Coordinates of C-alpha atoms and ligand atoms in Angstrom, one line a residue:
Chain A
M25 CA -18.0 -37.3 -17.9
K26 CA -19.9 -37.8 -15.5
G27 CA -23.5 -36.2 -15.1
L28 CA -22.3 -33.0 -16.8
K29 CA -24.5 -30.1 -16.7
K30 CA -24.7 -25.9 -17.5
H31 CA -28.2 -24.5 -17.5
F32 CA -27.7 -21.0 -17.8
A33 CA -30.0 -18.2 -16.0
M34 CA -32.3 -16.4 -18.5
T35 CA -32.4 -13.1 -17.5
K36 CA -35.8 -11.6 -18.0
P37 CA -36.7 -8.1 -19.4
F38 CA -37.5 -5.7 -16.3
L39 CA -41.3 -5.2 -16.7
N40 CA -41.4 -9.3 -17.5
R41 CA -40.0 -9.1 -13.6
L42 CA -42.7 -6.4 -12.7
L43 CA -45.5 -8.1 -14.3
D44 CA -45.8 -11.5 -13.4
K45 CA -43.5 -14.0 -10.3
E46 CA -43.0 -16.5 -12.1
E47 CA -39.9 -18.8 -11.0
P48 CA -36.7 -16.9 -13.1
Q49 CA -35.4 -19.0 -15.6
S50 CA -33.0 -20.9 -17.3
V51 CA -32.0 -22.7 -20.6
K52 CA -31.1 -26.4 -20.1
A53 CA -28.1 -26.2 -22.5
V54 CA -25.8 -29.9 -21.7
D55 CA -28.3 -31.5 -19.1
G56 CA -26.7 -34.3 -17.9
L57 CA -24.6 -35.9 -19.7
D58 CA -23.5 -38.9 -19.5
L59 CA -20.0 -39.7 -22.2
D60 CA -16.4 -42.0 -22.7
I61 CA -14.2 -41.3 -25.0
P62 CA -11.3 -43.6 -25.1
R63 CA -7.4 -42.9 -25.6
G64 CA -6.5 -43.1 -28.9
Q65 CA -10.0 -42.7 -30.8
T66 CA -12.7 -39.8 -32.4
L67 CA -16.1 -39.3 -30.9
S68 CA -18.2 -37.2 -32.3
L69 CA -20.6 -34.8 -31.4
V70 CA -23.8 -34.6 -34.0
G71 CA -26.7 -32.7 -33.4
E72 CA -29.4 -29.2 -34.3
S73 CA -28.1 -26.4 -33.7
G74 CA -28.3 -25.0 -30.0
C75 CA -28.7 -28.9 -29.0
G76 CA -25.4 -28.0 -26.3
K77 CA -22.5 -29.1 -28.1
S78 CA -20.5 -26.7 -28.1
T79 CA -21.5 -25.5 -24.5
V80 CA -19.6 -29.4 -24.3
A81 CA -16.7 -28.2 -25.6
R82 CA -16.3 -25.9 -23.6
L83 CA -16.9 -27.2 -20.1
I84 CA -14.5 -29.8 -20.9
M85 CA -11.9 -27.1 -21.8
G86 CA -12.5 -24.9 -18.9
L87 CA -13.6 -22.2 -20.5
S88 CA -17.1 -22.2 -18.5
T89 CA -17.8 -24.1 -15.0
P90 CA -20.4 -26.8 -15.5
S91 CA -23.4 -26.3 -13.6
G92 CA -23.8 -30.2 -12.0
G93 CA -21.5 -33.5 -12.5
S94 CA -17.8 -33.9 -13.1
I95 CA -15.1 -34.4 -16.1
L96 CA -12.8 -36.7 -15.9
F97 CA -9.3 -36.9 -17.3
D98 CA -6.9 -39.2 -17.5
G99 CA -8.3 -40.0 -13.5
T100 CA -8.2 -36.0 -12.8
D101 CA -11.0 -33.8 -12.6
I102 CA -10.9 -31.0 -13.7
S103 CA -14.2 -30.7 -14.2
R104 CA -14.2 -27.1 -11.4
A105 CA -10.8 -25.9 -12.5
P106 CA -10.6 -23.0 -14.6
A107 CA -8.6 -22.8 -18.1
G108 CA -4.6 -23.4 -18.4
N109 CA -5.3 -24.8 -14.6
P110 CA -4.0 -27.7 -13.8
A111 CA -1.1 -26.7 -16.2
A112 CA 0.2 -30.5 -15.9
V113 CA -2.8 -31.2 -17.5
R114 CA -4.9 -28.2 -19.4
Q115 CA -1.5 -28.4 -21.6
R116 CA -2.2 -31.7 -23.1
M117 CA -5.8 -30.6 -24.0
Q118 CA -6.4 -29.0 -26.9
M119 CA -9.2 -26.7 -29.0
I120 CA -9.9 -25.8 -32.9
F121 CA -12.1 -23.7 -33.3
Q122 CA -15.2 -23.4 -36.4
D123 CA -14.2 -19.3 -37.2
P124 CA -10.5 -19.8 -38.6
Y125 CA -11.0 -15.6 -39.2
A126 CA -11.7 -15.1 -35.7
S127 CA -10.0 -17.1 -33.5
L128 CA -6.8 -15.4 -34.5
N129 CA -5.2 -13.1 -33.3
P130 CA -4.8 -10.4 -36.2
R131 CA -2.1 -8.3 -34.6
W132 CA 0.5 -10.9 -34.0
R133 CA 2.6 -13.0 -36.6
V134 CA 1.7 -16.3 -36.6
R135 CA 4.8 -17.1 -35.3
D136 CA 3.9 -15.9 -32.1
I137 CA 0.5 -16.7 -32.3
I138 CA 1.6 -20.7 -32.9
A139 CA 4.7 -20.1 -29.8
E140 CA 1.4 -18.7 -27.4
P141 CA 1.0 -21.5 -25.8
L142 CA 4.8 -23.2 -25.5
R143 CA 5.3 -19.1 -24.1
T144 CA 2.0 -19.3 -22.0
Y145 CA 3.1 -23.9 -20.5
G146 CA 6.8 -21.8 -19.8
L147 CA 7.7 -24.9 -22.6
S148 CA 9.3 -22.7 -25.6
G149 CA 13.2 -23.0 -24.5
S150 CA 15.4 -20.7 -25.6
R151 CA 14.3 -18.2 -28.2
E152 CA 16.2 -20.5 -31.3
E153 CA 14.3 -23.7 -30.3
E154 CA 12.1 -21.9 -30.5
R155 CA 12.3 -20.2 -33.6
R156 CA 13.2 -24.4 -35.4
E157 CA 10.2 -25.2 -32.8
V158 CA 7.2 -23.4 -35.3
D159 CA 9.1 -24.0 -38.9
R160 CA 8.1 -27.2 -37.4
L161 CA 5.0 -27.4 -37.1
L162 CA 4.2 -25.4 -39.7
E163 CA 5.8 -27.8 -42.3
F164 CA 3.9 -30.4 -40.1
V165 CA 0.3 -28.7 -41.4
G166 CA 1.9 -28.2 -44.6
L167 CA 2.3 -24.5 -44.8
N168 CA 6.2 -23.4 -45.4
A169 CA 8.4 -22.0 -42.8
K170 CA 8.7 -18.4 -43.2
D171 CA 5.1 -18.5 -43.7
G172 CA 5.8 -17.8 -40.7
D173 CA 6.1 -13.7 -40.3
K174 CA 3.5 -13.2 -42.2
F175 CA 0.2 -12.4 -40.1
P176 CA -3.2 -13.6 -40.2
H177 CA -4.5 -11.9 -43.4
E178 CA -2.0 -12.9 -45.1
F179 CA -3.7 -16.4 -45.0
S180 CA -6.5 -17.9 -46.7
G181 CA -9.4 -20.3 -45.1
G182 CA -7.5 -22.9 -45.4
Q183 CA -4.0 -21.5 -44.7
R184 CA -5.4 -20.0 -41.2
Q185 CA -7.3 -23.2 -40.3
R186 CA -3.6 -25.0 -40.2
I187 CA -2.5 -22.3 -38.3
S188 CA -4.6 -23.0 -35.2
I189 CA -3.9 -26.5 -35.6
A190 CA 0.0 -25.9 -35.8
R191 CA -1.1 -23.9 -32.5
A192 CA -3.0 -26.6 -30.7
I193 CA 0.0 -29.8 -31.0
S194 CA 2.6 -26.7 -30.5
T195 CA 2.1 -28.4 -26.9
K196 CA 1.9 -31.5 -27.5
P197 CA -1.6 -32.5 -25.9
E198 CA -2.9 -36.2 -26.8
F199 CA -6.4 -34.8 -26.7
L200 CA -8.3 -32.1 -28.7
V201 CA -11.6 -30.4 -28.8
C202 CA -12.5 -29.8 -32.8
D203 CA -15.9 -27.0 -32.7
E204 CA -17.0 -27.5 -36.4
P205 CA -13.4 -27.1 -37.8
T206 CA -14.0 -27.8 -41.7
S207 CA -17.6 -25.7 -41.3
A208 CA -16.9 -22.3 -42.8
L209 CA -14.5 -23.8 -45.1
D210 CA -15.5 -25.1 -49.0
V211 CA -14.9 -28.6 -50.0
S212 CA -12.1 -29.6 -51.4
V213 CA -10.6 -27.3 -48.2
Q214 CA -12.1 -29.7 -46.0
A215 CA -10.8 -32.9 -47.3
Q216 CA -7.8 -31.2 -47.2
I217 CA -8.6 -30.0 -43.0
L218 CA -9.9 -33.5 -42.5
N219 CA -7.1 -35.7 -44.3
L220 CA -4.4 -33.4 -42.6
M221 CA -6.4 -34.2 -39.2
R222 CA -6.6 -37.7 -39.4
E223 CA -2.7 -38.2 -40.9
M224 CA -1.2 -36.8 -37.0
Q225 CA -4.0 -38.7 -35.7
R226 CA -1.9 -41.9 -36.7
E227 CA 1.2 -40.2 -36.5
L228 CA 0.7 -38.8 -32.8
G229 CA -1.8 -41.4 -31.6
L230 CA -4.5 -38.4 -30.6
T231 CA -7.5 -38.5 -29.2
Y232 CA -10.5 -36.4 -30.7
L233 CA -13.8 -35.2 -29.9
F234 CA -15.1 -33.6 -33.1
I235 CA -18.6 -31.7 -32.7
S236 CA -20.0 -31.0 -36.6
H237 CA -23.9 -31.2 -38.4
D238 CA -22.6 -32.6 -41.3
L239 CA -22.6 -36.8 -40.7
A240 CA -20.7 -37.8 -44.4
V241 CA -18.0 -35.6 -42.1
V242 CA -18.4 -37.2 -38.7
N243 CA -19.1 -40.0 -41.3
F244 CA -15.2 -40.0 -42.9
M245 CA -13.6 -38.6 -38.9
S246 CA -15.3 -40.7 -36.2
D247 CA -15.5 -44.2 -34.3
W248 CA -17.7 -42.9 -32.3
I249 CA -20.7 -41.0 -32.6
G250 CA -23.2 -39.2 -30.3
V251 CA -25.9 -38.1 -30.7
M252 CA -27.7 -34.2 -28.7
Y253 CA -31.4 -33.6 -28.5
L254 CA -31.4 -30.1 -26.0
G255 CA -28.5 -30.1 -24.3
R256 CA -29.2 -34.5 -23.7
L257 CA -27.7 -37.2 -25.3
V258 CA -30.7 -40.0 -27.5
E259 CA -27.9 -41.9 -28.5
V260 CA -24.1 -43.1 -28.6
A261 CA -23.4 -45.9 -31.0
P262 CA -19.7 -47.0 -32.8
A263 CA -19.6 -44.6 -36.1
A264 CA -20.7 -47.7 -38.6
E265 CA -23.3 -48.7 -36.6
L266 CA -25.0 -46.2 -36.0
F267 CA -25.4 -45.9 -39.9
S268 CA -26.5 -49.0 -40.5
N269 CA -28.5 -49.2 -37.5
P270 CA -29.9 -46.0 -35.9
Q271 CA -31.8 -46.4 -33.3
H272 CA -33.7 -43.4 -32.3
P273 CA -36.3 -41.9 -34.1
Y274 CA -34.2 -38.6 -33.6
T275 CA -31.1 -39.8 -35.0
R276 CA -33.2 -41.9 -38.5
L277 CA -34.5 -38.4 -38.4
L278 CA -30.9 -36.9 -39.4
L279 CA -30.2 -39.4 -40.8
D280 CA -32.8 -39.4 -43.4
T281 CA -32.3 -35.3 -44.0
I282 CA -28.9 -35.7 -45.8
P283 CA -28.8 -34.2 -49.1
D284 CA -28.2 -37.2 -51.2
L285 CA -25.2 -36.6 -54.2
G286 CA -27.5 -39.0 -55.8
M287 CA -30.1 -37.5 -56.6
S288 CA -32.2 -39.3 -55.0
K289 CA -34.5 -37.5 -52.2
R290 CA -35.0 -34.6 -55.1
D291 CA -39.1 -35.2 -54.2
R292 CA -39.3 -36.3 -50.5
T293 CA -41.0 -33.9 -47.7
P294 CA -39.1 -32.7 -45.3
A295 CA -39.0 -33.6 -41.5
A296 CA -41.9 -31.7 -40.4
G297 CA -41.3 -30.1 -37.0
E298 CA -39.0 -27.6 -35.8
V299 CA -36.1 -27.6 -32.6
P300 CA -38.5 -26.8 -29.7
N301 CA -37.4 -24.1 -26.8
P302 CA -35.0 -24.8 -25.0
I303 CA -36.2 -22.7 -22.2
S304 CA -39.7 -24.9 -22.0
P305 CA -38.3 -27.7 -23.2
P306 CA -41.3 -30.6 -23.7
P307 CA -42.1 -32.5 -20.6
G308 CA -40.5 -36.6 -20.7
C309 CA -38.4 -37.5 -23.9
H310 CA -37.8 -34.2 -24.8
F311 CA -38.1 -35.3 -29.2
N312 CA -42.4 -36.2 -27.9
P313 CA -43.8 -33.7 -30.3
R314 CA -42.0 -34.7 -33.6
C315 CA -41.3 -38.4 -32.8
A316 CA -44.2 -40.7 -34.6
L317 CA -43.9 -43.4 -31.8
A318 CA -44.5 -41.2 -28.8
N319 CA -47.3 -42.4 -26.0
D320 CA -48.6 -41.3 -22.7
R321 CA -44.9 -42.6 -20.4
C322 CA -43.1 -40.5 -23.1
R323 CA -45.4 -37.3 -22.3
S324 CA -44.2 -38.1 -18.8
E325 CA -41.3 -40.2 -18.6
A326 CA -37.7 -38.8 -19.3
P327 CA -36.2 -42.3 -21.5
A328 CA -33.3 -42.9 -20.0
L329 CA -29.8 -43.5 -21.4
R330 CA -29.5 -47.4 -21.9
A331 CA -26.9 -50.4 -22.7
Y332 CA -28.0 -52.1 -25.7
P333 CA -26.1 -55.9 -27.5
N334 CA -24.8 -53.7 -30.2
G335 CA -22.8 -52.3 -27.9
G336 CA -24.8 -49.5 -28.4
R337 CA -26.6 -46.9 -25.5
V338 CA -29.7 -45.3 -26.2
S339 CA -32.9 -43.3 -24.4
C340 CA -36.3 -44.1 -26.3
H341 CA -38.5 -45.6 -24.5
A342 CA -40.1 -47.3 -27.3
V343 CA -36.2 -48.4 -28.0
E344 CA -36.8 -50.6 -25.0
E345 CA -39.6 -51.2 -25.0
A346 CA -39.0 -52.9 -28.6
R347 CA -42.3 -51.3 -29.9
G348 CA -43.2 -49.5 -33.6
A349 CA -40.4 -49.8 -35.8
V350 CA -37.1 -48.9 -33.8
V351 CA -35.4 -52.1 -32.6
I352 CA -32.7 -53.6 -32.7
P353 CA -32.3 -56.8 -35.0
A354 CA -32.1 -60.4 -34.1
G355 CA -29.0 -61.8 -34.5
V356 CA -27.3 -59.1 -32.4
G357 CA -29.0 -58.9 -29.1
H358 CA -31.4 -62.0 -28.6
S359 CA -33.7 -60.2 -26.1
M360 CA -34.5 -57.6 -28.5
Q361 CA -36.9 -59.6 -30.9
T362 CA -38.7 -57.7 -33.6
A363 CA -42.7 -56.1 -32.9
P364 CA -45.3 -57.1 -34.8
Chain B
M23 CA -35.6 -19.1 -38.9
R24 CA -34.3 -15.4 -40.4
Q25 CA -33.6 -17.3 -43.6
R26 CA -37.9 -17.8 -44.0
V27 CA -38.0 -14.0 -43.7
V28 CA -35.6 -13.6 -46.2
I29 CA -37.7 -16.0 -48.2
A30 CA -41.2 -13.7 -47.6
L31 CA -40.0 -10.7 -48.2
A32 CA -38.7 -11.8 -51.7
L33 CA -41.7 -13.0 -52.0
C34 CA -44.6 -9.4 -51.8
A35 CA -43.1 -8.3 -54.9
E36 CA -44.2 -11.9 -56.5
P37 CA -40.3 -11.6 -59.0
R38 CA -39.5 -13.8 -61.8
L39 CA -36.1 -14.8 -60.4
I40 CA -34.6 -15.2 -56.9
I41 CA -31.1 -14.9 -56.2
A42 CA -30.6 -17.0 -52.6
D43 CA -26.1 -16.4 -51.7
E44 CA -25.3 -19.5 -49.7
P45 CA -29.2 -19.7 -48.0
T46 CA -28.7 -23.0 -46.3
T47 CA -24.7 -22.1 -45.0
A48 CA -24.5 -23.0 -41.4
L49 CA -28.0 -24.1 -41.1
D50 CA -28.5 -27.8 -39.5
V51 CA -29.8 -30.5 -42.1
S52 CA -33.9 -30.7 -40.9
V53 CA -33.8 -27.0 -41.9
Q54 CA -31.8 -26.6 -44.3
A55 CA -33.8 -29.8 -45.4
Q56 CA -37.2 -27.7 -44.8
I57 CA -35.6 -23.8 -46.3
I58 CA -34.8 -26.1 -49.6
A59 CA -38.4 -27.6 -50.3
L60 CA -39.2 -24.5 -49.6
L61 CA -37.2 -22.6 -52.0
K62 CA -38.5 -25.2 -54.9
R63 CA -42.1 -24.8 -53.9
V64 CA -41.3 -21.1 -54.2
C65 CA -39.8 -21.9 -58.3
R66 CA -42.7 -24.2 -58.9
E67 CA -46.0 -21.9 -57.6
R68 CA -44.6 -18.9 -58.9
N69 CA -42.9 -19.9 -62.3
A70 CA -40.0 -17.7 -60.1
A71 CA -36.3 -18.7 -61.5
V72 CA -33.4 -19.0 -58.5
I73 CA -30.2 -18.7 -58.6
L74 CA -28.4 -20.1 -56.1
V75 CA -24.5 -20.1 -55.0
T76 CA -23.8 -22.6 -53.1
H77 CA -20.7 -24.8 -52.6
D78 CA -22.6 -27.3 -50.6
M79 CA -22.8 -30.1 -53.5
G80 CA -25.5 -31.9 -51.5
V81 CA -28.1 -29.0 -52.0
I82 CA -27.5 -28.4 -55.8
A83 CA -27.9 -31.7 -56.4
E84 CA -31.7 -31.9 -54.3
T85 CA -33.1 -28.6 -55.8
A86 CA -30.9 -27.5 -58.8
D87 CA -31.9 -28.1 -62.5
R88 CA -28.9 -27.1 -64.2
V89 CA -25.3 -26.8 -62.5
A90 CA -22.3 -23.9 -62.8
V91 CA -18.5 -24.6 -61.0
M92 CA -17.0 -21.5 -61.0
Y93 CA -12.7 -21.5 -60.8
A94 CA -11.0 -17.8 -59.6
G95 CA -13.7 -16.0 -62.4
R96 CA -14.6 -18.6 -64.7
L97 CA -17.3 -20.4 -65.5
A98 CA -15.5 -24.0 -65.1
E99 CA -17.7 -26.6 -67.2
I100 CA -22.1 -25.9 -66.9
G101 CA -24.7 -28.4 -67.7
P102 CA -27.4 -30.2 -66.0
V103 CA -27.2 -31.1 -62.3
A104 CA -26.9 -35.1 -63.2
Q105 CA -24.2 -34.9 -66.0
V106 CA -22.0 -32.4 -63.8
L107 CA -22.0 -34.0 -60.8
Q108 CA -22.1 -37.5 -61.8
K109 CA -20.4 -37.7 -64.3
P110 CA -18.1 -34.3 -64.8
S111 CA -16.1 -33.6 -67.2
H112 CA -13.2 -31.0 -65.8
P113 CA -10.9 -32.3 -63.5
Y114 CA -11.5 -29.1 -61.1
T115 CA -16.0 -30.2 -61.4
A116 CA -14.0 -34.3 -60.7
G117 CA -12.1 -33.7 -57.8
L118 CA -14.6 -31.2 -55.5
M119 CA -17.2 -34.3 -56.5
G120 CA -14.2 -36.9 -55.2
S121 CA -14.2 -34.2 -52.1
I122 CA -16.3 -34.8 -50.7
P123 CA -16.5 -36.9 -47.5
R124 CA -19.3 -39.8 -48.1
I125 CA -21.3 -41.8 -46.3
G126 CA -20.2 -45.4 -46.4
P127 CA -17.4 -47.3 -45.7
R128 CA -15.1 -45.2 -43.8
P129 CA -11.9 -44.5 -46.6
D130 CA -8.5 -43.6 -44.3
R131 CA -9.0 -40.6 -46.8
L132 CA -10.6 -38.6 -49.0
I133 CA -9.5 -37.7 -52.5
Q134 CA -8.4 -33.7 -52.3
I135 CA -7.0 -31.5 -54.9
E136 CA -4.0 -29.9 -54.2
G137 CA -3.1 -26.2 -53.1
S138 CA -5.6 -23.2 -53.8
M139 CA -7.6 -21.0 -55.6
P140 CA -5.1 -18.4 -56.7
R141 CA -5.3 -15.0 -56.3
L142 CA -7.5 -12.7 -58.6
T143 CA -4.5 -10.7 -59.0
D144 CA -2.0 -13.4 -60.1
I145 CA -4.6 -15.5 -62.6
P146 CA -1.8 -18.1 -63.9
S147 CA -1.7 -17.5 -67.4
G148 CA -3.5 -21.1 -70.0
C149 CA -5.9 -22.5 -67.5
A150 CA -6.0 -21.2 -64.7
F151 CA -6.1 -24.2 -62.9
N152 CA -3.1 -25.4 -64.5
P153 CA -0.5 -25.5 -61.1
R154 CA -3.5 -27.5 -59.2
C155 CA -4.8 -30.3 -62.4
P156 CA -4.1 -33.5 -61.7
K157 CA -4.5 -33.9 -65.9
V158 CA -2.2 -30.8 -67.2
F159 CA -0.1 -31.0 -69.9
A160 CA 2.2 -28.6 -72.0
N161 CA -0.7 -26.4 -73.3
C162 CA -2.5 -26.0 -70.4
H163 CA 0.4 -23.2 -69.3
H164 CA 0.3 -20.9 -72.3
I165 CA -3.6 -21.7 -74.2
R166 CA -6.6 -20.5 -72.3
P167 CA -9.6 -22.5 -72.9
E168 CA -13.0 -21.6 -74.3
L169 CA -16.5 -23.4 -72.7
R170 CA -17.4 -26.3 -75.1
Q171 CA -20.1 -28.7 -75.8
I172 CA -19.9 -31.9 -73.9
A173 CA -23.4 -33.9 -74.4
D174 CA -26.1 -31.2 -72.8
G175 CA -23.6 -28.9 -71.5
A176 CA -20.0 -27.4 -72.0
A177 CA -16.2 -27.3 -70.1
A178 CA -13.4 -25.1 -70.3
C179 CA -10.4 -28.1 -70.5
L180 CA -8.1 -28.3 -73.3
L181 CA -8.7 -31.9 -73.0
Y182 CA -12.1 -31.3 -75.0
E183 CA -10.4 -28.9 -77.7
G184 CA -8.5 -31.8 -79.9
V185 CA -5.5 -30.0 -79.6
T186 CA -2.9 -32.9 -79.8
Q187 CA -1.5 -34.0 -76.0
Ligands
ATP27 N1 -23.8 -17.8 -22.6 C1 -24.8 -18.2 -22.6 N2 -25.9 -18.0 -22.3 C2 -27.1 -18.5 -22.3 N3 -27.3 -19.5 -22.3 C3 -26.6 -19.3 -23.5 C4 -25.0 -19.4 -23.4 N4 -24.6 -20.5 -24.2 C5 -25.3 -21.3 -24.4 N5 -26.7 -21.0 -24.7 C6 -27.7 -22.1 -25.2 O1 -27.4 -22.9 -24.7 C7 -28.1 -23.9 -25.4 C8 -26.8 -24.5 -26.3 O2 -26.0 -23.8 -26.8 P1 -24.9 -24.4 -28.3 O3 -23.8 -23.6 -28.7 O4 -24.1 -25.2 -27.0 O5 -25.6 -25.1 -29.5 P2 -24.8 -25.8 -31.1 O6 -25.1 -27.6 -30.7 O7 -23.1 -25.5 -30.6 O8 -24.8 -25.2 -31.6 P3 -24.5 -24.7 -32.5 O9 -24.7 -26.3 -33.8 O10 -25.3 -23.6 -33.5 O11 -23.3 -24.6 -32.8 C9 -28.8 -23.2 -26.7 O12 -29.6 -22.9 -26.4 C10 -27.8 -21.9 -26.6 O13 -28.8 -20.6 -26.7
SF4_28 S1 -39.3 -41.8 -26.3 FE1 -41.2 -42.1 -27.1 S2 -41.5 -40.0 -27.5 FE2 -39.0 -40.1 -27.0 S3 -37.9 -41.5 -29.0 FE3 -38.1 -42.4 -28.2 S4 -40.5 -43.4 -29.0 FE4 -40.3 -41.2 -29.0
SF4_29 S1 -6.5 -27.7 -69.9 FE1 -5.0 -28.6 -69.0 S2 -4.5 -28.0 -66.7 FE2 -6.6 -26.7 -67.8 S3 -8.6 -28.1 -66.8 FE3 -8.2 -29.2 -69.0 S4 -6.1 -29.9 -68.3 FE4 -6.7 -29.3 -67.0
MG30 MG1 -21.9 -25.1 -31.3

């Protein structure tokens, strides 16, 4: 993804439009995203509700047209191509959605749901071949071949998510976009689905864009993590590095708010501040009203995403200036020394 | 912030008991932390009791005093949070705790409880957890375990009944 943007025009209520003659407003849901996902690896996007994660997923899948920037899939620019086109590229990418209740057509038999992408792309061959392939997919995701004749309502949430996964991998895609695939499931079912996804990655060599707001889940799934805040990427780093050595003040806040099973945080005071309104984000760095390190530069100039020697990229003036508590430790990068 | 409104409403009537059903599900961590803090403050300042219904163990660890784990319509285990979460007695609780992804070194696999929760119309005889239990033994198929006291809590599992295994 290069400079990827999606702005939604806001239609104001009629009376307001009569009364004030302001410029039309827009929500910058995704505001200039630069991101690479290496083949065979998992990159996760994390960030608070409304920061634009699902919008990125929809842009990649062609379910929404970008307002700017480009999306390259294995060298082909697909940013203006609608969903399903060009077929040769689109059949190599599929999506798994959060809600296993809403994303399956309730009137179709599971067999038809799973076979649909095969039919769409003309890959299904004879009736008999298709039947065998659907049986194989059902068993691959841990269901029974005879489940194909049932309807979605006959399954639990976890089983429905397995059906969505079978459907998503039916065209033998190389790339899966997974938007909160386990958020609606309880922990025991979540473990089964996450294990299945990791196994599929090992066996089929899949590449994942994984979206979640659960950082422990992201830790289990990811090679790379991108942190988004109000439509912008604030930090991207190898997963282990992001957890052990977070740089951006917002990344630190996110890590700090993870509930701790060891019960060590029972008496903490939660980070104050609310996510600002995406229609009128603060000027400069969007995070400045919540940031302890904010200064005048932060309030006027938006920080650019810069590469650091630890393999990550961060957009923060304080990190760039090595000021305050935000420091890349010596030994990783010699140019970055601890500030006094 | 809809949740805050709901909590505020609950407070108008000076309640003695607040039942919070999945109050933080679908919220991201920073907002979730604020809601938890609010619930705890209410609980302390107004001396109200809270029943928190959730499948988020992190929220339980940070909020609750006691926790009750349910399986197929019955209590599997109950006790102080520290005991249940850190030294679970019931194999189902142990499986749940093991299946939670953690921050830290990345394992290749999460511990998983095989199978799925039985339909409530089709609960196995004996211990309802027996088809999925890694510690299952003969009696589990025909004796339904009752809650037995263990330290400051209790668990419904035949391992603690002194029945010959
Ligand atoms: N079709 C639309 N029209 C107008 N605004 C939209 C539209 N879709 C999304 N938005 C806005 O764009 C922003 C980003 O939304 P998006 O769904 O991508 O967030 P998200 O990070 O996936 O959030 P969540 O964690 O809640 O799923 C939000 O402010 C949202 O209100
Ligand atoms: S740029 Fe400034 S306001 Fe933004 S995160 Fe960095 S220090 Fe804070
Ligand atoms: S009673 Fe038996 S099956 Fe049930 S939890 Fe205990 S050991 Fe497992
Ligand atoms: Mg979303």
